[in-house]
Amino acid sequence: MDIEELLYRVGELVEDTVKRLGSSTVRFLFPRPSKVPPSSSALVRLFKKALTPHEILSLRVQLAFLAYLVVALILVFLNLPWIFLAVSLLYILYLRYLLVTYQEFILEYSAYKTFYFWLSIIAIFAYGGYFAVRKYAFSPYHFYLYILLVLAVVLSFRYYFKSRYGRDYTYGVVEEVKNDLVKVFVHDDIAANVKPGYYWVPAVPDAEPGLVVKLLVEERAFRSARPVRILEVYLESQSSQTETEPKEETE
């Protein structure tokens, strides 16, 4: 290979790399809904089971939020406000990218978006406000008042979210019927405060494997709610590996 051909190939590689970076940057800054479901081989290997698109997206959002909280805490401790602002902006853009791009695969998209977006905004202002408090506070009581203020904001948001989106039921898919019990699969449900997983509830007539059911959930103090019994059976089979909400025409 002569020097001219080598330079030509290097030029092609650089051009292709620049185009890919440009395309990725545009998609990141101006996301559009995608018909391609999210995927993550790393999460599948970590949990050692098949994950639905909703579960994969939910885990990616939760991990991004937790990572931001840890990194932001370190930046606050090191007193690096400008790096904190840059990281916060990057995190919000990434969260927006995930929620907009894969909105077709999120159950209760409006509730999900409201919960994580506003919780993230509260976290950013809570951390950011601490920089100012640490700089201008002249008494330890100022820190205590600030912590109480942040707690009041979090509790107010919790009350608003529950009053706007909260409900005492969720949906699941019947996986197994055994004697007088039914095993149902339930996705994580922010509106009902239910964690994903399999739950055993009392059996009801017509509950058969593959059918979507509506479940009553019971609130528990300082813990997630738990499905306790079946309220309704939707007589249209549906795989638990797609979604657990009944199709519109079955309601």
Coordinates of N, CA and C in Angstrom, one line a residue:
M1 N 0.9 -1.2 0.0 CA 0.0 0.0 0.0 C 0.9 1.2 0.0
D2 N 0.7 2.1 -1.0 CA 1.5 3.3 -1.1 C 1.0 4.4 -0.1
I3 N 1.7 5.5 0.0 CA 1.3 6.5 1.0 C 0.0 7.2 0.6
E4 N -0.2 7.3 -0.8 CA -1.4 8.0 -1.3 C -2.6 7.3 -0.9
E5 N -2.6 5.9 -1.1 CA -3.7 5.1 -0.8 C -4.0 5.1 0.7
L6 N -2.9 5.1 1.5 CA -3.0 5.1 3.0 C -3.7 6.4 3.4
L7 N -3.3 7.5 2.9 CA -3.9 8.8 3.3 C -5.4 8.8 2.9
Y8 N -5.7 8.2 1.7 CA -7.0 8.2 1.2 C -7.9 7.4 2.2
R9 N -7.4 6.3 2.6 CA -8.2 5.4 3.5 C -8.4 6.1 4.9
V10 N -7.3 6.7 5.4 CA -7.4 7.5 6.6 C -8.5 8.6 6.5
G11 N -8.5 9.3 5.4 CA -9.4 10.3 5.1 C -10.9 9.8 5.1
E12 N -11.1 8.7 4.5 CA -12.4 8.0 4.5 C -12.9 7.7 5.9
L13 N -11.9 7.1 6.7 CA -12.2 6.7 8.1 C -12.6 7.9 8.9
V14 N -11.9 9.0 8.8 CA -12.2 10.2 9.5 C -13.5 10.8 9.1
E15 N -13.8 10.8 7.8 CA -15.0 11.4 7.3 C -16.2 10.6 7.8
D16 N -16.1 9.2 7.8 CA -17.1 8.3 8.2 C -17.4 8.5 9.7
T17 N -16.3 8.7 10.5 CA -16.4 8.9 12.0 C -17.1 10.2 12.3
V18 N -16.7 11.3 11.6 CA -17.3 12.6 11.8 C -18.8 12.5 11.4
K19 N -19.2 11.8 10.4 CA -20.6 11.7 10.0 C -21.4 11.0 11.1
R20 N -20.8 9.9 11.6 CA -21.5 9.1 12.6 C -21.6 9.9 13.9
L21 N -20.6 10.6 14.3 CA -20.7 11.4 15.5 C -21.7 12.5 15.3
G22 N -21.7 13.1 14.1 CA -22.7 14.2 13.9 C -24.1 13.7 13.9
S23 N -24.4 12.5 13.3 CA -25.7 11.9 13.3 C -26.1 11.5 14.7
S24 N -25.2 11.0 15.5 CA -25.5 10.6 16.9 C -25.8 11.8 17.7
T25 N -25.0 12.9 17.5 CA -25.2 14.1 18.3 C -26.6 14.7 18.0
V26 N -27.0 14.7 16.7 CA -28.3 15.2 16.3 C -29.4 14.4 17.0
R27 N -29.3 13.1 16.9 CA -30.3 12.2 17.5 C -30.4 12.4 19.1
F28 N -29.2 12.7 19.7 CA -29.2 12.9 21.1 C -29.8 14.2 21.5
L29 N -29.5 15.3 20.7 CA -30.0 16.6 21.1 C -31.5 16.8 20.6
F30 N -31.9 16.1 19.5 CA -33.2 16.3 19.0 C -33.8 14.9 18.8
P31 N -34.1 14.2 19.9 CA -34.6 12.8 19.8 C -36.0 12.7 19.2
R32 N -36.3 11.6 18.5 CA -37.6 11.4 18.0 C -38.0 10.0 18.4
P33 N -39.4 9.8 18.5 CA -39.8 8.4 18.9 C -39.4 7.3 17.9
S34 N -38.9 6.2 18.5 CA -38.4 5.2 17.7 C -39.3 4.0 17.7
K35 N -39.4 3.2 16.7 CA -40.1 2.0 16.6 C -39.3 0.8 17.0
V36 N -38.0 1.0 17.2 CA -37.1 -0.1 17.6 C -37.0 -0.1 19.1
P37 N -37.3 -1.2 19.7 CA -37.3 -1.3 21.2 C -35.9 -1.2 21.8
P38 N -35.8 -0.7 23.0 CA -34.5 -0.6 23.7 C -33.9 -2.0 23.9
S39 N -32.6 -2.1 24.0 CA -32.0 -3.4 24.2 C -30.7 -3.2 25.1
S40 N -30.4 -4.2 25.8 CA -29.1 -4.1 26.6 C -28.7 -5.5 27.0
S41 N -27.7 -6.0 26.3 CA -27.2 -7.4 26.6 C -26.6 -7.4 28.0
A42 N -26.0 -6.2 28.4 CA -25.4 -6.2 29.8 C -26.4 -6.4 30.9
L43 N -27.6 -5.7 30.7 CA -28.6 -5.9 31.7 C -29.2 -7.3 31.7
V44 N -29.3 -7.9 30.6 CA -29.8 -9.3 30.5 C -28.9 -10.2 31.2
R45 N -27.6 -10.0 30.9 CA -26.6 -10.9 31.6 C -26.6 -10.6 33.1
L46 N -26.7 -9.4 33.5 CA -26.7 -9.0 34.9 C -27.8 -9.7 35.7
F47 N -29.1 -9.6 35.1 CA -30.2 -10.2 35.8 C -30.5 -11.6 35.4
K48 N -29.8 -12.1 34.4 CA -29.8 -13.6 34.1 C -31.3 -14.0 33.7
K49 N -32.0 -13.2 33.0 CA -33.3 -13.5 32.5 C -33.7 -12.6 31.4
A50 N -34.7 -13.0 30.6 CA -35.2 -12.2 29.5 C -35.9 -11.0 30.1
L51 N -35.6 -9.8 29.5 CA -36.2 -8.6 30.0 C -37.1 -8.0 28.9
T52 N -38.3 -7.5 29.3 CA -39.1 -6.8 28.3 C -38.6 -5.4 28.0
P53 N -38.9 -4.8 26.8 CA -38.5 -3.5 26.5 C -38.7 -2.5 27.6
H54 N -39.9 -2.6 28.3 CA -40.2 -1.6 29.4 C -39.3 -1.8 30.5
E55 N -39.0 -3.1 30.9 CA -38.0 -3.3 32.0 C -36.6 -2.8 31.7
I56 N -36.2 -3.0 30.4 CA -34.8 -2.5 30.0 C -34.8 -1.0 30.1
L57 N -35.8 -0.3 29.6 CA -35.8 1.1 29.6 C -35.9 1.6 31.1
S58 N -36.8 1.0 31.9 CA -36.9 1.4 33.3 C -35.6 1.3 34.0
L59 N -34.9 0.2 33.8 CA -33.6 0.0 34.5 C -32.6 1.0 34.0
R60 N -32.6 1.3 32.7 CA -31.6 2.3 32.2 C -31.9 3.7 32.8
V61 N -33.1 4.0 32.9 CA -33.5 5.3 33.5 C -33.1 5.3 35.0
Q62 N -33.4 4.3 35.7 CA -33.1 4.2 37.2 C -31.6 4.2 37.4
L63 N -30.8 3.5 36.6 CA -29.4 3.5 36.8 C -28.8 4.9 36.5
A64 N -29.3 5.5 35.4 CA -28.8 6.9 35.1 C -29.1 7.8 36.2
F65 N -30.3 7.7 36.8 CA -30.7 8.6 37.9 C -29.8 8.4 39.1
L66 N -29.6 7.1 39.5 CA -28.7 6.8 40.6 C -27.3 7.2 40.4
A67 N -26.8 7.0 39.2 CA -25.4 7.4 38.8 C -25.3 8.9 39.0
Y68 N -26.3 9.7 38.5 CA -26.2 11.1 38.6 C -26.2 11.6 40.1
L69 N -27.0 11.0 40.9 CA -27.0 11.3 42.3 C -25.7 11.1 43.0
V70 N -25.0 10.0 42.6 CA -23.7 9.7 43.2 C -22.6 10.7 42.7
V71 N -22.6 10.9 41.4 CA -21.6 11.8 40.8 C -21.8 13.3 41.3
A72 N -23.1 13.7 41.3 CA -23.4 15.0 41.8 C -23.0 15.2 43.3
L73 N -23.2 14.2 44.1 CA -22.8 14.3 45.5 C -21.3 14.5 45.6
I74 N -20.6 13.8 44.8 CA -19.1 13.9 44.8 C -18.7 15.3 44.4
L75 N -19.3 15.8 43.4 CA -19.0 17.2 42.9 C -19.3 18.2 43.9
V76 N -20.4 18.0 44.6 CA -20.8 19.0 45.7 C -19.8 18.9 46.8
F77 N -19.3 17.7 47.2 CA -18.4 17.5 48.2 C -17.0 18.2 47.9
L78 N -16.7 18.1 46.6 CA -15.4 18.7 46.1 C -15.5 20.1 45.7
N79 N -16.8 20.7 45.8 CA -17.0 22.1 45.5 C -16.6 22.4 44.1
L80 N -17.2 21.7 43.1 CA -17.0 22.0 41.7 C -18.3 22.3 41.0
P81 N -18.8 23.6 41.2 CA -20.1 24.0 40.7 C -20.2 23.9 39.2
W82 N -19.2 24.4 38.5 CA -19.3 24.4 37.0 C -19.3 23.0 36.4
I83 N -18.5 22.1 37.0 CA -18.6 20.7 36.5 C -19.9 20.1 36.8
F84 N -20.4 20.5 38.0 CA -21.7 20.0 38.4 C -22.8 20.4 37.4
L85 N -22.8 21.7 37.0 CA -23.7 22.2 36.0 C -23.6 21.5 34.7
A86 N -22.4 21.2 34.2 CA -22.2 20.5 33.0 C -22.7 19.1 33.1
V87 N -22.4 18.4 34.2 CA -22.9 17.0 34.4 C -24.4 17.0 34.5
S88 N -25.0 18.0 35.1 CA -26.5 18.0 35.3 C -27.1 18.2 33.9
L89 N -26.6 19.1 33.1 CA -27.1 19.3 31.8 C -27.0 18.1 30.9
L90 N -25.9 17.4 31.0 CA -25.7 16.2 30.2 C -26.7 15.1 30.7
Y91 N -26.9 15.0 32.0 CA -27.9 14.0 32.5 C -29.3 14.3 32.0
I92 N -29.7 15.5 32.1 CA -31.1 15.9 31.7 C -31.3 15.6 30.2
L93 N -30.3 15.9 29.4 CA -30.3 15.6 27.9 C -30.4 14.1 27.7
Y94 N -29.7 13.3 28.5 CA -29.7 11.9 28.3 C -31.1 11.3 28.7
L95 N -31.6 11.8 29.9 CA -32.9 11.4 30.3 C -34.0 11.7 29.3
R96 N -33.9 12.9 28.7 CA -34.9 13.3 27.7 C -34.7 12.4 26.5
Y97 N -33.5 12.1 26.1 CA -33.3 11.2 24.9 C -33.9 9.9 25.2
L98 N -33.7 9.3 26.3 CA -34.3 8.0 26.6 C -35.8 8.0 26.6
L99 N -36.4 9.0 27.3 CA -37.9 9.0 27.4 C -38.6 9.3 26.1
V100 N -38.0 10.2 25.3 CA -38.6 10.6 24.0 C -38.4 9.5 23.0
T101 N -37.2 8.9 22.9 CA -36.9 7.9 21.9 C -37.7 6.7 22.1
Y102 N -37.9 6.2 23.3 CA -38.5 4.9 23.6 C -39.9 5.1 24.3
Q103 N -40.5 6.2 24.0 CA -41.8 6.4 24.7 C -42.9 5.4 24.3
E104 N -42.7 4.8 23.1 CA -43.7 3.8 22.7 C -43.6 2.5 23.5
F105 N -42.6 2.3 24.2 CA -42.4 1.1 25.0 C -42.5 1.3 26.5
I106 N -42.9 2.5 26.9 CA -43.1 2.8 28.3 C -44.6 2.6 28.7
L107 N -44.9 1.9 29.7 CA -46.3 1.8 30.2 C -46.5 3.0 31.1
E108 N -47.7 3.7 30.9 CA -48.0 4.9 31.6 C -47.0 6.0 31.3
Y109 N -46.8 6.3 30.0 CA -45.7 7.2 29.7 C -45.8 8.6 30.4
S110 N -46.9 9.1 30.4 CA -47.1 10.5 31.1 C -46.7 10.5 32.5
A111 N -47.1 9.4 33.3 CA -46.7 9.3 34.7 C -45.3 9.1 34.8
Y112 N -44.7 8.2 34.0 CA -43.3 7.9 34.0 C -42.4 9.1 33.8
K113 N -42.8 9.9 32.7 CA -42.0 11.0 32.3 C -42.1 12.1 33.5
T114 N -43.3 12.3 34.0 CA -43.5 13.3 35.0 C -42.6 13.0 36.3
F115 N -42.7 11.7 36.7 CA -42.0 11.3 37.9 C -40.5 11.5 37.8
Y116 N -39.9 10.9 36.7 CA -38.4 11.0 36.6 C -37.9 12.4 36.2
F117 N -38.7 13.1 35.4 CA -38.2 14.4 35.0 C -38.2 15.4 36.2
W118 N -39.3 15.5 36.9 CA -39.4 16.4 38.0 C -38.6 16.0 39.2
L119 N -38.5 14.7 39.4 CA -37.6 14.3 40.5 C -36.2 14.6 40.2
S120 N -35.8 14.6 38.9 CA -34.4 15.0 38.5 C -34.2 16.5 38.7
I121 N -35.2 17.2 38.3 CA -35.1 18.7 38.5 C -35.0 19.1 39.9
I122 N -35.8 18.4 40.8 CA -35.7 18.7 42.2 C -34.3 18.3 42.7
A123 N -33.7 17.2 42.3 CA -32.4 16.8 42.7 C -31.3 17.8 42.3
I124 N -31.4 18.3 41.0 CA -30.5 19.3 40.5 C -30.5 20.6 41.3
F125 N -31.7 21.1 41.6 CA -31.8 22.3 42.4 C -31.5 22.1 43.8
A126 N -31.7 20.9 44.4 CA -31.3 20.6 45.7 C -29.8 20.6 45.9
Y127 N -29.1 20.0 44.9 CA -27.6 20.0 45.0 C -27.1 21.4 44.7
G128 N -27.7 22.0 43.6 CA -27.2 23.3 43.2 C -27.4 24.4 44.3
G129 N -28.5 24.3 45.0 CA -28.8 25.2 46.1 C -27.8 25.1 47.2
Y130 N -27.3 23.8 47.4 CA -26.4 23.6 48.5 C -25.1 24.4 48.3
F131 N -24.7 24.6 47.0 CA -23.5 25.4 46.7 C -23.6 26.8 47.3
A132 N -24.8 27.3 47.0 CA -25.1 28.7 47.5 C -25.2 28.8 49.0
V133 N -25.9 27.8 49.6 CA -26.0 27.8 51.1 C -24.6 27.7 51.7
R134 N -23.8 26.8 51.2 CA -22.5 26.6 51.8 C -21.6 27.9 51.7
K135 N -21.9 28.7 50.6 CA -21.1 29.9 50.4 C -21.6 31.0 51.2
Y136 N -22.9 31.2 51.4 CA -23.5 32.3 52.0 C -24.0 32.1 53.4
A137 N -24.1 30.9 53.9 CA -24.7 30.6 55.2 C -23.8 31.0 56.3
F138 N -24.3 31.6 57.3 CA -23.5 32.1 58.5 C -23.8 31.3 59.7
S139 N -24.7 30.4 59.6 CA -25.1 29.6 60.8 C -25.5 28.2 60.4
P140 N -25.2 27.2 61.3 CA -25.6 25.8 61.0 C -27.1 25.7 60.8
Y141 N -27.9 26.6 61.4 CA -29.3 26.6 61.2 C -29.8 26.8 59.8
H142 N -29.0 27.5 59.0 CA -29.3 27.7 57.6 C -29.3 26.4 56.9
F143 N -28.3 25.5 57.2 CA -28.3 24.2 56.6 C -29.5 23.4 57.0
Y144 N -29.9 23.4 58.2 CA -31.0 22.7 58.7 C -32.3 23.2 58.0
L145 N -32.4 24.5 57.9 CA -33.6 25.0 57.2 C -33.6 24.6 55.7
Y146 N -32.4 24.6 55.1 CA -32.4 24.2 53.7 C -32.8 22.7 53.5
I147 N -32.3 21.9 54.4 CA -32.7 20.5 54.3 C -34.2 20.3 54.5
L148 N -34.8 21.0 55.4 CA -36.2 21.0 55.7 C -37.0 21.5 54.4
L149 N -36.4 22.5 53.8 CA -37.1 23.0 52.6 C -37.1 22.0 51.5
V150 N -35.9 21.3 51.3 CA -35.8 20.3 50.2 C -36.8 19.1 50.6
L151 N -36.8 18.7 51.8 CA -37.8 17.7 52.2 C -39.2 18.1 52.0
A152 N -39.5 19.3 52.2 CA -40.9 19.8 52.0 C -41.2 19.8 50.5
V153 N -40.3 20.1 49.7 CA -40.5 20.1 48.2 C -40.7 18.6 47.7
V154 N -39.9 17.7 48.2 CA -40.0 16.3 47.8 C -41.4 15.7 48.3
L155 N -41.8 16.0 49.5 CA -43.1 15.6 50.0 C -44.3 16.2 49.2
S156 N -44.1 17.5 48.8 CA -45.1 18.1 48.0 C -45.3 17.5 46.6
F157 N -44.1 17.2 46.0 CA -44.1 16.5 44.7 C -44.8 15.1 44.9
R158 N -44.4 14.4 45.9 CA -45.0 13.1 46.2 C -46.5 13.2 46.3
Y159 N -47.0 14.2 47.0 CA -48.5 14.4 47.1 C -49.1 14.7 45.8
Y160 N -48.5 15.6 45.0 CA -49.0 16.0 43.7 C -49.0 14.8 42.8
F161 N -48.0 14.0 42.8 CA -47.9 12.9 41.9 C -49.0 11.8 42.2
K162 N -49.1 11.5 43.5 CA -50.1 10.5 43.9 C -51.5 11.0 43.6
S163 N -51.8 12.3 43.8 CA -53.1 12.9 43.5 C -53.4 12.9 42.0
R164 N -52.4 13.1 41.2 CA -52.6 13.2 39.8 C -52.6 11.9 39.1
Y165 N -51.6 11.0 39.4 CA -51.4 9.8 38.7 C -51.7 8.5 39.6
G166 N -51.7 8.7 40.9 CA -51.8 7.5 41.7 C -53.1 6.7 41.6
R167 N -53.0 5.4 41.7 CA -54.2 4.6 41.7 C -54.0 3.3 42.5
D168 N -55.1 2.7 42.9 CA -55.0 1.5 43.7 C -55.1 0.2 43.0
Y169 N -54.8 0.2 41.7 CA -54.8 -1.0 40.9 C -53.7 -1.0 39.9
T170 N -53.4 -2.2 39.4 CA -52.4 -2.3 38.4 C -52.8 -3.5 37.4
Y171 N -52.0 -3.8 36.5 CA -52.3 -4.9 35.5 C -51.2 -5.9 35.6
G172 N -51.6 -7.2 35.3 CA -50.7 -8.2 35.3 C -51.1 -9.3 34.2
V173 N -50.2 -10.2 34.0 CA -50.5 -11.3 33.1 C -50.4 -12.7 33.9
V174 N -51.4 -13.5 33.7 CA -51.5 -14.8 34.4 C -50.4 -15.7 33.9
E175 N -49.5 -16.2 34.7 CA -48.5 -17.1 34.3 C -48.8 -18.5 34.7
E176 N -49.5 -18.7 35.8 CA -49.7 -20.1 36.3 C -50.9 -20.1 37.2
V177 N -51.7 -21.1 37.1 CA -52.8 -21.4 38.0 C -52.5 -22.6 38.8
K178 N -52.5 -22.5 40.1 CA -52.1 -23.6 41.0 C -53.1 -23.7 42.2
N179 N -54.0 -24.7 42.2 CA -55.0 -24.9 43.2 C -55.8 -23.6 43.3
D180 N -55.8 -22.9 44.5 CA -56.6 -21.8 44.7 C -55.8 -20.5 44.5
L181 N -54.6 -20.6 43.9 CA -53.8 -19.4 43.7 C -53.4 -19.2 42.2
V182 N -53.2 -17.9 41.9 CA -52.8 -17.6 40.5 C -51.5 -16.8 40.6
K183 N -50.5 -17.2 39.8 CA -49.2 -16.5 39.7 C -49.3 -15.5 38.5
V184 N -49.1 -14.2 38.8 CA -49.2 -13.2 37.8 C -47.9 -12.4 37.7
F185 N -47.6 -12.0 36.5 CA -46.4 -11.2 36.2 C -46.8 -9.7 36.1
V186 N -46.1 -8.8 36.8 CA -46.5 -7.4 36.9 C -45.2 -6.6 36.5
H187 N -45.4 -5.6 35.6 CA -44.3 -4.7 35.4 C -44.2 -3.7 36.5
D188 N -43.0 -3.0 36.6 CA -43.0 -1.9 37.5 C -44.0 -0.9 37.1
D189 N -44.8 -0.4 38.1 CA -45.9 0.5 37.9 C -45.8 1.7 38.8
I190 N -45.3 2.8 38.3 CA -45.0 4.0 39.1 C -46.4 4.5 39.7
A191 N -47.4 4.5 38.9 CA -48.7 5.1 39.3 C -49.3 4.3 40.5
A192 N -49.1 3.0 40.5 CA -49.6 2.1 41.5 C -48.5 1.8 42.6
N193 N -47.3 2.3 42.4 CA -46.2 2.1 43.3 C -45.9 0.6 43.5
V194 N -45.9 -0.2 42.4 CA -45.7 -1.6 42.4 C -44.3 -1.9 41.8
K195 N -43.6 -2.8 42.4 CA -42.3 -3.2 41.8 C -42.6 -4.4 40.8
P196 N -41.7 -4.5 39.9 CA -41.9 -5.6 38.9 C -41.6 -7.0 39.6
G197 N -42.3 -8.0 39.0 CA -42.0 -9.3 39.6 C -43.3 -10.2 39.4
Y198 N -43.2 -11.4 40.1 CA -44.2 -12.4 40.1 C -44.9 -12.3 41.4
Y199 N -46.3 -12.4 41.4 CA -47.0 -12.3 42.6 C -48.1 -13.4 42.6
W200 N -48.3 -14.0 43.8 CA -49.4 -15.0 44.0 C -50.6 -14.3 44.6
V201 N -51.7 -14.5 44.0 CA -53.0 -13.9 44.5 C -54.1 -15.0 44.4
P202 N -55.2 -14.8 45.2 CA -56.3 -15.8 45.1 C -56.8 -16.0 43.7
A203 N -57.1 -17.2 43.4 CA -57.7 -17.5 42.0 C -59.1 -17.0 41.9
V204 N -59.5 -16.7 40.6 CA -60.8 -16.3 40.3 C -61.3 -17.1 39.0
P205 N -62.6 -17.2 38.8 CA -63.0 -17.9 37.6 C -62.5 -17.2 36.3
D206 N -62.2 -17.9 35.3 CA -61.7 -17.4 34.0 C -60.2 -17.0 34.0
A207 N -59.6 -17.0 35.1 CA -58.2 -16.7 35.1 C -57.3 -17.8 34.6
E208 N -56.8 -17.7 33.4 CA -56.0 -18.7 32.7 C -54.7 -18.1 32.3
P209 N -53.7 -18.9 32.1 CA -52.3 -18.5 31.7 C -52.4 -17.7 30.4
G210 N -51.8 -16.5 30.3 CA -51.8 -15.7 29.1 C -52.8 -14.6 29.1
L211 N -53.7 -14.6 30.1 CA -54.7 -13.5 30.1 C -54.3 -12.4 31.0
V212 N -54.7 -11.2 30.6 CA -54.4 -9.9 31.3 C -55.5 -9.8 32.4
V213 N -55.0 -9.4 33.6 CA -55.9 -9.2 34.7 C -55.7 -7.9 35.4
K214 N -56.7 -7.3 35.9 CA -56.6 -6.1 36.7 C -56.5 -6.5 38.2
L215 N -55.5 -5.9 38.9 CA -55.3 -6.3 40.3 C -55.4 -5.2 41.2
L216 N -56.0 -5.4 42.4 CA -56.1 -4.5 43.5 C -54.8 -4.5 44.2
V217 N -54.2 -3.3 44.5 CA -53.0 -3.2 45.2 C -53.2 -2.6 46.6
E218 N -52.4 -3.0 47.5 CA -52.5 -2.6 48.9 C -51.2 -1.8 49.3
E219 N -51.5 -0.6 49.7 CA -50.3 0.3 50.2 C -49.7 -0.3 51.4
R220 N -48.4 -0.1 51.5 CA -47.6 -0.5 52.7 C -46.7 0.6 53.1
A221 N -46.6 0.9 54.4 CA -45.8 2.0 54.8 C -44.3 1.8 54.5
F222 N -43.7 2.8 53.9 CA -42.3 2.8 53.6 C -41.9 1.7 52.7
R223 N -42.8 1.1 52.0 CA -42.5 0.0 51.0 C -43.4 0.1 49.8
S224 N -43.0 -0.6 48.8 CA -43.9 -0.6 47.6 C -45.2 -1.3 47.9
A225 N -46.2 -0.9 47.1 CA -47.5 -1.6 47.2 C -47.4 -3.0 46.7
R226 N -48.4 -3.8 47.0 CA -48.4 -5.2 46.7 C -49.8 -5.6 46.1
P227 N -49.8 -6.3 45.0 CA -51.1 -6.8 44.4 C -51.7 -7.8 45.4
V228 N -53.0 -7.7 45.7 CA -53.6 -8.6 46.7 C -54.7 -9.5 46.1
R229 N -55.4 -9.0 45.1 CA -56.4 -9.9 44.5 C -56.8 -9.4 43.1
I230 N -57.4 -10.2 42.3 CA -57.8 -9.9 41.0 C -59.2 -9.2 41.0
L231 N -59.3 -8.1 40.3 CA -60.5 -7.4 40.2 C -61.3 -7.7 38.9
E232 N -60.5 -8.0 37.8 CA -61.2 -8.3 36.5 C -60.2 -9.1 35.7
V233 N -60.8 -9.9 34.8 CA -60.1 -10.7 33.9 C -60.4 -10.2 32.5
Y234 N -59.4 -10.0 31.7 CA -59.7 -9.5 30.3 C -59.5 -10.7 29.4
L235 N -60.5 -11.1 28.7 CA -60.5 -12.4 28.0 C -59.9 -12.2 26.6
E236 N -58.6 -11.8 26.6 CA -57.8 -11.7 25.4 C -56.4 -12.0 25.8
S237 N -55.9 -13.0 25.3 CA -54.5 -13.5 25.7 C -53.5 -12.4 25.2
Q238 N -52.4 -12.4 26.0 CA -51.4 -11.4 25.7 C -50.1 -11.8 26.5
S239 N -49.0 -11.8 25.8 CA -47.7 -12.3 26.4 C -47.2 -11.3 27.5
S240 N -46.7 -11.8 28.6 CA -46.1 -11.0 29.6 C -44.8 -10.4 29.1
Q241 N -44.3 -10.9 28.0 CA -43.0 -10.3 27.6 C -43.3 -9.1 26.6
T242 N -44.5 -8.7 26.5 CA -44.8 -7.5 25.7 C -45.2 -6.4 26.6
E243 N -46.5 -6.5 27.1 CA -46.9 -5.5 28.1 C -48.1 -6.1 28.9
T244 N -48.4 -5.5 30.0 CA -49.4 -6.0 30.9 C -50.7 -5.2 30.9
E245 N -50.8 -4.2 30.2 CA -52.0 -3.4 30.2 C -53.0 -4.0 29.1
P246 N -54.3 -4.0 29.4 CA -55.2 -4.5 28.4 C -55.3 -3.6 27.2
K247 N -55.6 -4.2 26.1 CA -55.8 -3.4 24.9 C -57.0 -2.6 25.0
E248 N -57.1 -1.4 24.3 CA -58.1 -0.4 24.6 C -59.5 -1.0 24.3
E249 N -59.6 -1.9 23.3 CA -61.0 -2.4 23.0 C -61.5 -3.4 24.1
T250 N -60.6 -3.9 25.0 CA -61.0 -4.9 25.9 C -61.5 -4.3 27.2
E251 N -61.3 -3.0 27.4 CA -61.7 -2.4 28.7 C -63.1 -2.0 28.7

